[in-house]
Amino acid sequence: MKDPVRPPLPNIILIGLMGCGKTTIGKELHRETNLRFTDTDQLIEQQAGMSIPQIFKTHGESHFRDLETGVLRQMQSGSRHSRIISTGGGITIRPENRKLLKELGFVVWLHTDVNTLYQRISRCSNRPLLQAPDPRGVLARLMDERLPFYQETAHLTIDTANLHIHEITFGILESARVFRSR
């Protein structure tokens, strides 16, 4: 028997704190769907000609948030081909960004507890957060501050702490198809 035709996928947008798996899951979704993978932080670095830590140091957080908003606007007015979009952890701070994200496609919050996040990011030497005296405390504070924004923006929340990558991607893809068919 022939497989039924599946509806095309919408843009799939991954949000969450650093270390939650946005890039890993995004690249796996790309492999499974062949949709283009886009990382908003990489786009910002390319457009600004400097790294995100350099942008923060030179121009401040407000300028960086302006660049995030600009990238979302570009995506909204750009290609109509669906893609997988990985975002920076603070992209939901601005109300305008939350609105743009929801208009842009199917938003998935990859939620993970602070201890798991800390274990994941402590393996990466390029995380400025690790330079803080209490990185776990900083993560907990960021989670508390951003939790309502993630909840408001996400169409789907997945706790990634105890799921295999294939379970996560399967859940996202099936939910995205249902979202698209509404």
mmCIF file with all atom_site columns, C-alpha atoms in Angstrom:
data_model
loop_
_atom_site.group_PDB
_atom_site.id
_atom_site.type_symbol
_atom_site.label_atom_id
_atom_site.label_alt_id
_atom_site.label_comp_id
_atom_site.label_asym_id
_atom_site.label_entity_id
_atom_site.label_seq_id
_atom_site.pdbx_PDB_ins_code
_atom_site.Cartn_x
_atom_site.Cartn_y
_atom_site.Cartn_z
_atom_site.occupancy
_atom_site.B_iso_or_equiv
_atom_site.pdbx_formal_charge
_atom_site.auth_seq_id
_atom_site.auth_comp_id
_atom_site.auth_asym_id
_atom_site.auth_atom_id
_atom_site.pdbx_PDB_model_num
ATOM 1   C CA . MET A 1 1   ? 0.000  0.000  0.000  1.00 0.00 ? 1   MET A CA 1
ATOM 2   C CA . LYS A 1 2   ? 1.264  3.442  -0.894 1.00 0.00 ? 2   LYS A CA 1
ATOM 3   C CA . ASP A 1 3   ? 2.052  5.922  1.893  1.00 0.00 ? 3   ASP A CA 1
ATOM 4   C CA . PRO A 1 4   ? -0.480 8.734  2.090  1.00 0.00 ? 4   PRO A CA 1
ATOM 5   C CA . VAL A 1 5   ? 0.807  12.089 0.893  1.00 0.00 ? 5   VAL A CA 1
ATOM 6   C CA . ARG A 1 6   ? 1.995  14.103 3.855  1.00 0.00 ? 6   ARG A CA 1
ATOM 7   C CA . PRO A 1 7   ? 1.313  17.810 4.022  1.00 0.00 ? 7   PRO A CA 1
ATOM 8   C CA . PRO A 1 8   ? 4.384  20.014 3.526  1.00 0.00 ? 8   PRO A CA 1
ATOM 9   C CA . LEU A 1 9   ? 6.106  21.089 6.702  1.00 0.00 ? 9   LEU A CA 1
ATOM 10  C CA . PRO A 1 10  ? 5.975  24.653 8.015  1.00 0.00 ? 10  PRO A CA 1
ATOM 11  C CA . ASN A 1 11  ? 9.090  26.452 9.203  1.00 0.00 ? 11  ASN A CA 1
ATOM 12  C CA . ILE A 1 12  ? 10.148 24.676 12.384 1.00 0.00 ? 12  ILE A CA 1
ATOM 13  C CA . ILE A 1 13  ? 11.626 27.113 14.897 1.00 0.00 ? 13  ILE A CA 1
ATOM 14  C CA . LEU A 1 14  ? 13.553 25.870 17.918 1.00 0.00 ? 14  LEU A CA 1
ATOM 15  C CA . ILE A 1 15  ? 13.734 28.015 21.057 1.00 0.00 ? 15  ILE A CA 1
ATOM 16  C CA . GLY A 1 16  ? 15.194 27.426 24.514 1.00 0.00 ? 16  GLY A CA 1
ATOM 17  C CA . LEU A 1 17  ? 18.169 28.140 26.726 1.00 0.00 ? 17  LEU A CA 1
ATOM 18  C CA . MET A 1 18  ? 21.719 27.427 25.633 1.00 0.00 ? 18  MET A CA 1
ATOM 19  C CA . GLY A 1 19  ? 22.498 23.736 25.921 1.00 0.00 ? 19  GLY A CA 1
ATOM 20  C CA . CYS A 1 20  ? 18.907 22.565 25.403 1.00 0.00 ? 20  CYS A CA 1
ATOM 21  C CA . GLY A 1 21  ? 19.791 20.968 22.060 1.00 0.00 ? 21  GLY A CA 1
ATOM 22  C CA . LYS A 1 22  ? 18.565 23.484 19.472 1.00 0.00 ? 22  LYS A CA 1
ATOM 23  C CA . THR A 1 23  ? 21.531 23.033 17.138 1.00 0.00 ? 23  THR A CA 1
ATOM 24  C CA . THR A 1 24  ? 21.751 19.259 17.591 1.00 0.00 ? 24  THR A CA 1
ATOM 25  C CA . ILE A 1 25  ? 18.018 18.738 17.086 1.00 0.00 ? 25  ILE A CA 1
ATOM 26  C CA . GLY A 1 26  ? 17.934 21.276 14.257 1.00 0.00 ? 26  GLY A CA 1
ATOM 27  C CA . LYS A 1 27  ? 20.675 19.490 12.341 1.00 0.00 ? 27  LYS A CA 1
ATOM 28  C CA . GLU A 1 28  ? 18.956 16.140 12.866 1.00 0.00 ? 28  GLU A CA 1
ATOM 29  C CA . LEU A 1 29  ? 15.661 17.593 11.609 1.00 0.00 ? 29  LEU A CA 1
ATOM 30  C CA . HIS A 1 30  ? 17.573 18.867 8.574  1.00 0.00 ? 30  HIS A CA 1
ATOM 31  C CA . ARG A 1 31  ? 18.958 15.369 7.938  1.00 0.00 ? 31  ARG A CA 1
ATOM 32  C CA . GLU A 1 32  ? 15.500 13.819 8.214  1.00 0.00 ? 32  GLU A CA 1
ATOM 33  C CA . THR A 1 33  ? 13.633 16.393 6.112  1.00 0.00 ? 33  THR A CA 1
ATOM 34  C CA . ASN A 1 34  ? 16.277 17.907 3.846  1.00 0.00 ? 34  ASN A CA 1
ATOM 35  C CA . LEU A 1 35  ? 14.891 21.323 4.808  1.00 0.00 ? 35  LEU A CA 1
ATOM 36  C CA . ARG A 1 36  ? 17.501 24.068 5.023  1.00 0.00 ? 36  ARG A CA 1
ATOM 37  C CA . PHE A 1 37  ? 18.996 24.544 8.508  1.00 0.00 ? 37  PHE A CA 1
ATOM 38  C CA . THR A 1 38  ? 19.395 28.157 9.637  1.00 0.00 ? 38  THR A CA 1
ATOM 39  C CA . ASP A 1 39  ? 20.959 29.355 12.894 1.00 0.00 ? 39  ASP A CA 1
ATOM 40  C CA . THR A 1 40  ? 19.958 32.935 13.758 1.00 0.00 ? 40  THR A CA 1
ATOM 41  C CA . ASP A 1 41  ? 23.149 33.490 15.770 1.00 0.00 ? 41  ASP A CA 1
ATOM 42  C CA . GLN A 1 42  ? 25.278 32.479 12.778 1.00 0.00 ? 42  GLN A CA 1
ATOM 43  C CA . LEU A 1 43  ? 23.313 34.837 10.520 1.00 0.00 ? 43  LEU A CA 1
ATOM 44  C CA . ILE A 1 44  ? 23.871 37.676 12.980 1.00 0.00 ? 44  ILE A CA 1
ATOM 45  C CA . GLU A 1 45  ? 27.609 36.956 13.163 1.00 0.00 ? 45  GLU A CA 1
ATOM 46  C CA . GLN A 1 46  ? 27.849 36.890 9.366  1.00 0.00 ? 46  GLN A CA 1
ATOM 47  C CA . GLN A 1 47  ? 25.943 40.148 8.961  1.00 0.00 ? 47  GLN A CA 1
ATOM 48  C CA . ALA A 1 48  ? 27.780 41.930 11.789 1.00 0.00 ? 48  ALA A CA 1
ATOM 49  C CA . GLY A 1 49  ? 31.198 40.593 10.830 1.00 0.00 ? 49  GLY A CA 1
ATOM 50  C CA . MET A 1 50  ? 31.968 39.687 14.440 1.00 0.00 ? 50  MET A CA 1
ATOM 51  C CA . SER A 1 51  ? 31.154 37.050 17.040 1.00 0.00 ? 51  SER A CA 1
ATOM 52  C CA . ILE A 1 52  ? 28.220 37.379 19.414 1.00 0.00 ? 52  ILE A CA 1
ATOM 53  C CA . PRO A 1 53  ? 30.482 37.977 22.445 1.00 0.00 ? 53  PRO A CA 1
ATOM 54  C CA . GLN A 1 54  ? 32.187 40.759 20.433 1.00 0.00 ? 54  GLN A CA 1
ATOM 55  C CA . ILE A 1 55  ? 28.802 42.281 19.537 1.00 0.00 ? 55  ILE A CA 1
ATOM 56  C CA . PHE A 1 56  ? 27.802 42.301 23.223 1.00 0.00 ? 56  PHE A CA 1
ATOM 57  C CA . LYS A 1 57  ? 31.142 43.795 24.277 1.00 0.00 ? 57  LYS A CA 1
ATOM 58  C CA . THR A 1 58  ? 31.316 46.421 21.522 1.00 0.00 ? 58  THR A CA 1
ATOM 59  C CA . HIS A 1 59  ? 27.684 47.436 21.043 1.00 0.00 ? 59  HIS A CA 1
ATOM 60  C CA . GLY A 1 60  ? 25.762 45.991 24.008 1.00 0.00 ? 60  GLY A CA 1
ATOM 61  C CA . GLU A 1 61  ? 22.838 43.619 24.402 1.00 0.00 ? 61  GLU A CA 1
ATOM 62  C CA . SER A 1 62  ? 20.229 46.037 23.059 1.00 0.00 ? 62  SER A CA 1
ATOM 63  C CA . HIS A 1 63  ? 22.069 46.256 19.723 1.00 0.00 ? 63  HIS A CA 1
ATOM 64  C CA . PHE A 1 64  ? 22.319 42.468 19.592 1.00 0.00 ? 64  PHE A CA 1
ATOM 65  C CA . ARG A 1 65  ? 18.559 42.177 20.215 1.00 0.00 ? 65  ARG A CA 1
ATOM 66  C CA . ASP A 1 66  ? 17.999 44.673 17.362 1.00 0.00 ? 66  ASP A CA 1
ATOM 67  C CA . LEU A 1 67  ? 20.036 42.381 15.098 1.00 0.00 ? 67  LEU A CA 1
ATOM 68  C CA . GLU A 1 68  ? 17.926 39.380 16.182 1.00 0.00 ? 68  GLU A CA 1
ATOM 69  C CA . THR A 1 69  ? 14.742 41.242 15.305 1.00 0.00 ? 69  THR A CA 1
ATOM 70  C CA . GLY A 1 70  ? 16.217 42.225 11.948 1.00 0.00 ? 70  GLY A CA 1
ATOM 71  C CA . VAL A 1 71  ? 17.086 38.617 11.122 1.00 0.00 ? 71  VAL A CA 1
ATOM 72  C CA . LEU A 1 72  ? 13.533 37.488 11.966 1.00 0.00 ? 72  LEU A CA 1
ATOM 73  C CA . ARG A 1 73  ? 12.082 40.218 9.747  1.00 0.00 ? 73  ARG A CA 1
ATOM 74  C CA . GLN A 1 74  ? 14.380 39.153 6.899  1.00 0.00 ? 74  GLN A CA 1
ATOM 75  C CA . MET A 1 75  ? 13.253 35.552 7.257  1.00 0.00 ? 75  MET A CA 1
ATOM 76  C CA . GLN A 1 76  ? 9.618  36.580 7.314  1.00 0.00 ? 76  GLN A CA 1
ATOM 77  C CA . SER A 1 77  ? 9.925  38.547 4.077  1.00 0.00 ? 77  SER A CA 1
ATOM 78  C CA . GLY A 1 78  ? 12.419 36.175 2.452  1.00 0.00 ? 78  GLY A CA 1
ATOM 79  C CA . SER A 1 79  ? 12.211 32.684 1.018  1.00 0.00 ? 79  SER A CA 1
ATOM 80  C CA . ARG A 1 80  ? 8.889  30.885 1.116  1.00 0.00 ? 80  ARG A CA 1
ATOM 81  C CA . HIS A 1 81  ? 10.648 27.526 1.311  1.00 0.00 ? 81  HIS A CA 1
ATOM 82  C CA . SER A 1 82  ? 10.278 25.906 4.720  1.00 0.00 ? 82  SER A CA 1
ATOM 83  C CA . ARG A 1 83  ? 13.353 25.582 6.887  1.00 0.00 ? 83  ARG A CA 1
ATOM 84  C CA . ILE A 1 84  ? 14.567 24.511 10.303 1.00 0.00 ? 84  ILE A CA 1
ATOM 85  C CA . ILE A 1 85  ? 15.500 27.557 12.395 1.00 0.00 ? 85  ILE A CA 1
ATOM 86  C CA . SER A 1 86  ? 17.632 27.416 15.537 1.00 0.00 ? 86  SER A CA 1
ATOM 87  C CA . THR A 1 87  ? 17.508 30.604 17.614 1.00 0.00 ? 87  THR A CA 1
ATOM 88  C CA . GLY A 1 88  ? 19.540 32.252 20.334 1.00 0.00 ? 88  GLY A CA 1
ATOM 89  C CA . GLY A 1 89  ? 18.418 31.573 23.892 1.00 0.00 ? 89  GLY A CA 1
ATOM 90  C CA . GLY A 1 90  ? 17.196 35.125 24.511 1.00 0.00 ? 90  GLY A CA 1
ATOM 91  C CA . ILE A 1 91  ? 15.332 35.710 21.267 1.00 0.00 ? 91  ILE A CA 1
ATOM 92  C CA . THR A 1 92  ? 11.958 35.574 23.040 1.00 0.00 ? 92  THR A CA 1
ATOM 93  C CA . ILE A 1 93  ? 12.785 38.443 25.411 1.00 0.00 ? 93  ILE A CA 1
ATOM 94  C CA . ARG A 1 94  ? 11.292 41.067 23.085 1.00 0.00 ? 94  ARG A CA 1
ATOM 95  C CA . PRO A 1 95  ? 7.523  41.001 22.520 1.00 0.00 ? 95  PRO A CA 1
ATOM 96  C CA . GLU A 1 96  ? 8.052  41.828 18.822 1.00 0.00 ? 96  GLU A CA 1
ATOM 97  C CA . ASN A 1 97  ? 10.296 38.779 18.437 1.00 0.00 ? 97  ASN A CA 1
ATOM 98  C CA . ARG A 1 98  ? 7.736  36.511 20.098 1.00 0.00 ? 98  ARG A CA 1
ATOM 99  C CA . LYS A 1 99  ? 5.125  37.757 17.622 1.00 0.00 ? 99  LYS A CA 1
ATOM 100 C CA . LEU A 1 100 ? 7.481  37.338 14.641 1.00 0.00 ? 100 LEU A CA 1
ATOM 101 C CA . LEU A 1 101 ? 8.454  33.812 15.714 1.00 0.00 ? 101 LEU A CA 1
ATOM 102 C CA . LYS A 1 102 ? 4.825  32.706 15.961 1.00 0.00 ? 102 LYS A CA 1
ATOM 103 C CA . GLU A 1 103 ? 4.041  34.236 12.566 1.00 0.00 ? 103 GLU A CA 1
ATOM 104 C CA . LEU A 1 104 ? 7.120  32.628 11.022 1.00 0.00 ? 104 LEU A CA 1
ATOM 105 C CA . GLY A 1 105 ? 6.113  29.040 11.726 1.00 0.00 ? 105 GLY A CA 1
ATOM 106 C CA . PHE A 1 106 ? 5.802  26.189 14.211 1.00 0.00 ? 106 PHE A CA 1
ATOM 107 C CA . VAL A 1 107 ? 7.683  27.121 17.391 1.00 0.00 ? 107 VAL A CA 1
ATOM 108 C CA . VAL A 1 108 ? 9.109  24.333 19.545 1.00 0.00 ? 108 VAL A CA 1
ATOM 109 C CA . TRP A 1 109 ? 10.500 25.016 23.004 1.00 0.00 ? 109 TRP A CA 1
ATOM 110 C CA . LEU A 1 110 ? 13.193 22.473 23.843 1.00 0.00 ? 110 LEU A CA 1
ATOM 111 C CA . HIS A 1 111 ? 12.885 22.573 27.614 1.00 0.00 ? 111 HIS A CA 1
ATOM 112 C CA . THR A 1 112 ? 15.557 21.060 29.836 1.00 0.00 ? 112 THR A CA 1
ATOM 113 C CA . ASP A 1 113 ? 16.159 21.315 33.577 1.00 0.00 ? 113 ASP A CA 1
ATOM 114 C CA . VAL A 1 114 ? 18.995 23.534 34.819 1.00 0.00 ? 114 VAL A CA 1
ATOM 115 C CA . ASN A 1 115 ? 21.195 20.650 36.028 1.00 0.00 ? 115 ASN A CA 1
ATOM 116 C CA . THR A 1 116 ? 21.085 18.947 32.617 1.00 0.00 ? 116 THR A CA 1
ATOM 117 C CA . LEU A 1 117 ? 21.789 22.271 30.886 1.00 0.00 ? 117 LEU A CA 1
ATOM 118 C CA . TYR A 1 118 ? 24.769 22.855 33.156 1.00 0.00 ? 118 TYR A CA 1
ATOM 119 C CA . GLN A 1 119 ? 26.166 19.384 32.448 1.00 0.00 ? 119 GLN A CA 1
ATOM 120 C CA . ARG A 1 120 ? 25.811 19.956 28.705 1.00 0.00 ? 120 ARG A CA 1
ATOM 121 C CA . ILE A 1 121 ? 27.355 23.422 28.536 1.00 0.00 ? 121 ILE A CA 1
ATOM 122 C CA . SER A 1 122 ? 30.186 22.598 30.938 1.00 0.00 ? 122 SER A CA 1
ATOM 123 C CA . ARG A 1 123 ? 31.619 20.415 28.145 1.00 0.00 ? 123 ARG A CA 1
ATOM 124 C CA . CYS A 1 124 ? 31.925 23.487 25.887 1.00 0.00 ? 124 CYS A CA 1
ATOM 125 C CA . SER A 1 125 ? 34.782 25.896 26.437 1.00 0.00 ? 125 SER A CA 1
ATOM 126 C CA . ASN A 1 126 ? 33.282 28.617 24.200 1.00 0.00 ? 126 ASN A CA 1
ATOM 127 C CA . ARG A 1 127 ? 30.371 29.480 26.501 1.00 0.00 ? 127 ARG A CA 1
ATOM 128 C CA . PRO A 1 128 ? 30.910 32.894 28.137 1.00 0.00 ? 128 PRO A CA 1
ATOM 129 C CA . LEU A 1 129 ? 28.472 31.847 30.867 1.00 0.00 ? 129 LEU A CA 1
ATOM 130 C CA . LEU A 1 130 ? 31.064 29.402 32.184 1.00 0.00 ? 130 LEU A CA 1
ATOM 131 C CA . GLN A 1 131 ? 33.266 32.359 33.138 1.00 0.00 ? 131 GLN A CA 1
ATOM 132 C CA . ALA A 1 132 ? 30.700 33.486 35.733 1.00 0.00 ? 132 ALA A CA 1
ATOM 133 C CA . PRO A 1 133 ? 31.415 32.614 39.383 1.00 0.00 ? 133 PRO A CA 1
ATOM 134 C CA . ASP A 1 134 ? 28.145 30.626 39.612 1.00 0.00 ? 134 ASP A CA 1
ATOM 135 C CA . PRO A 1 135 ? 27.181 29.392 36.130 1.00 0.00 ? 135 PRO A CA 1
ATOM 136 C CA . ARG A 1 136 ? 24.458 27.093 37.474 1.00 0.00 ? 136 ARG A CA 1
ATOM 137 C CA . GLY A 1 137 ? 22.913 30.050 39.311 1.00 0.00 ? 137 GLY A CA 1
ATOM 138 C CA . VAL A 1 138 ? 23.048 32.167 36.156 1.00 0.00 ? 138 VAL A CA 1
ATOM 139 C CA . LEU A 1 139 ? 21.276 29.380 34.236 1.00 0.00 ? 139 LEU A CA 1
ATOM 140 C CA . ALA A 1 140 ? 18.588 29.149 36.935 1.00 0.00 ? 140 ALA A CA 1
ATOM 141 C CA . ARG A 1 141 ? 18.068 32.926 36.817 1.00 0.00 ? 141 ARG A CA 1
ATOM 142 C CA . LEU A 1 142 ? 17.849 32.930 33.009 1.00 0.00 ? 142 LEU A CA 1
ATOM 143 C CA . MET A 1 143 ? 15.338 30.078 33.126 1.00 0.00 ? 143 MET A CA 1
ATOM 144 C CA . ASP A 1 144 ? 13.184 31.951 35.647 1.00 0.00 ? 144 ASP A CA 1
ATOM 145 C CA . GLU A 1 145 ? 13.314 35.148 33.565 1.00 0.00 ? 145 GLU A CA 1
ATOM 146 C CA . ARG A 1 146 ? 12.658 33.517 30.200 1.00 0.00 ? 146 ARG A CA 1
ATOM 147 C CA . LEU A 1 147 ? 10.211 30.755 31.179 1.00 0.00 ? 147 LEU A CA 1
ATOM 148 C CA . PRO A 1 148 ? 7.057  32.856 30.615 1.00 0.00 ? 148 PRO A CA 1
ATOM 149 C CA . PHE A 1 149 ? 8.365  34.020 27.226 1.00 0.00 ? 149 PHE A CA 1
ATOM 150 C CA . TYR A 1 150 ? 9.134  30.475 26.079 1.00 0.00 ? 150 TYR A CA 1
ATOM 151 C CA . GLN A 1 151 ? 5.707  29.323 27.268 1.00 0.00 ? 151 GLN A CA 1
ATOM 152 C CA . GLU A 1 152 ? 3.942  32.199 25.504 1.00 0.00 ? 152 GLU A CA 1
ATOM 153 C CA . THR A 1 153 ? 5.768  31.655 22.212 1.00 0.00 ? 153 THR A CA 1
ATOM 154 C CA . ALA A 1 154 ? 5.864  27.869 21.843 1.00 0.00 ? 154 ALA A CA 1
ATOM 155 C CA . HIS A 1 155 ? 3.259  25.853 19.991 1.00 0.00 ? 155 HIS A CA 1
ATOM 156 C CA . LEU A 1 156 ? 4.906  22.707 21.393 1.00 0.00 ? 156 LEU A CA 1
ATOM 157 C CA . THR A 1 157 ? 7.088  22.092 24.448 1.00 0.00 ? 157 THR A CA 1
ATOM 158 C CA . ILE A 1 158 ? 9.367  19.057 24.598 1.00 0.00 ? 158 ILE A CA 1
ATOM 159 C CA . ASP A 1 159 ? 11.399 18.148 27.680 1.00 0.00 ? 159 ASP A CA 1
ATOM 160 C CA . THR A 1 160 ? 14.634 16.919 26.136 1.00 0.00 ? 160 THR A CA 1
ATOM 161 C CA . ALA A 1 161 ? 16.323 15.691 29.321 1.00 0.00 ? 161 ALA A CA 1
ATOM 162 C CA . ASN A 1 162 ? 15.351 12.026 29.065 1.00 0.00 ? 162 ASN A CA 1
ATOM 163 C CA . LEU A 1 163 ? 14.413 11.570 25.417 1.00 0.00 ? 163 LEU A CA 1
ATOM 164 C CA . HIS A 1 164 ? 16.524 10.163 22.601 1.00 0.00 ? 164 HIS A CA 1
ATOM 165 C CA . ILE A 1 165 ? 17.173 12.517 19.684 1.00 0.00 ? 165 ILE A CA 1
ATOM 166 C CA . HIS A 1 166 ? 15.024 10.389 17.362 1.00 0.00 ? 166 HIS A CA 1
ATOM 167 C CA . GLU A 1 167 ? 12.066 10.524 19.772 1.00 0.00 ? 167 GLU A CA 1
ATOM 168 C CA . ILE A 1 168 ? 12.383 14.300 19.889 1.00 0.00 ? 168 ILE A CA 1
ATOM 169 C CA . THR A 1 169 ? 12.616 14.753 16.122 1.00 0.00 ? 169 THR A CA 1
ATOM 170 C CA . PHE A 1 170 ? 9.735  12.329 15.503 1.00 0.00 ? 170 PHE A CA 1
ATOM 171 C CA . GLY A 1 171 ? 7.531  14.249 17.950 1.00 0.00 ? 171 GLY A CA 1
ATOM 172 C CA . ILE A 1 172 ? 8.437  17.579 16.382 1.00 0.00 ? 172 ILE A CA 1
ATOM 173 C CA . LEU A 1 173 ? 7.822  16.413 12.812 1.00 0.00 ? 173 LEU A CA 1
ATOM 174 C CA . GLU A 1 174 ? 4.480  14.781 13.557 1.00 0.00 ? 174 GLU A CA 1
ATOM 175 C CA . SER A 1 175 ? 3.308  17.813 15.542 1.00 0.00 ? 175 SER A CA 1
ATOM 176 C CA . ALA A 1 176 ? 4.495  20.190 12.793 1.00 0.00 ? 176 ALA A CA 1
ATOM 177 C CA . ARG A 1 177 ? 2.474  18.270 10.215 1.00 0.00 ? 177 ARG A CA 1
ATOM 178 C CA . VAL A 1 178 ? -0.648 18.523 12.373 1.00 0.00 ? 178 VAL A CA 1
ATOM 179 C CA . PHE A 1 179 ? 0.060  22.245 12.894 1.00 0.00 ? 179 PHE A CA 1
ATOM 180 C CA . ARG A 1 180 ? 0.412  22.786 9.136  1.00 0.00 ? 180 ARG A CA 1
ATOM 181 C CA . SER A 1 181 ? -2.812 20.942 8.318  1.00 0.00 ? 181 SER A CA 1
ATOM 182 C CA . ARG A 1 182 ? -4.923 23.134 10.651 1.00 0.00 ? 182 ARG A CA 1
#
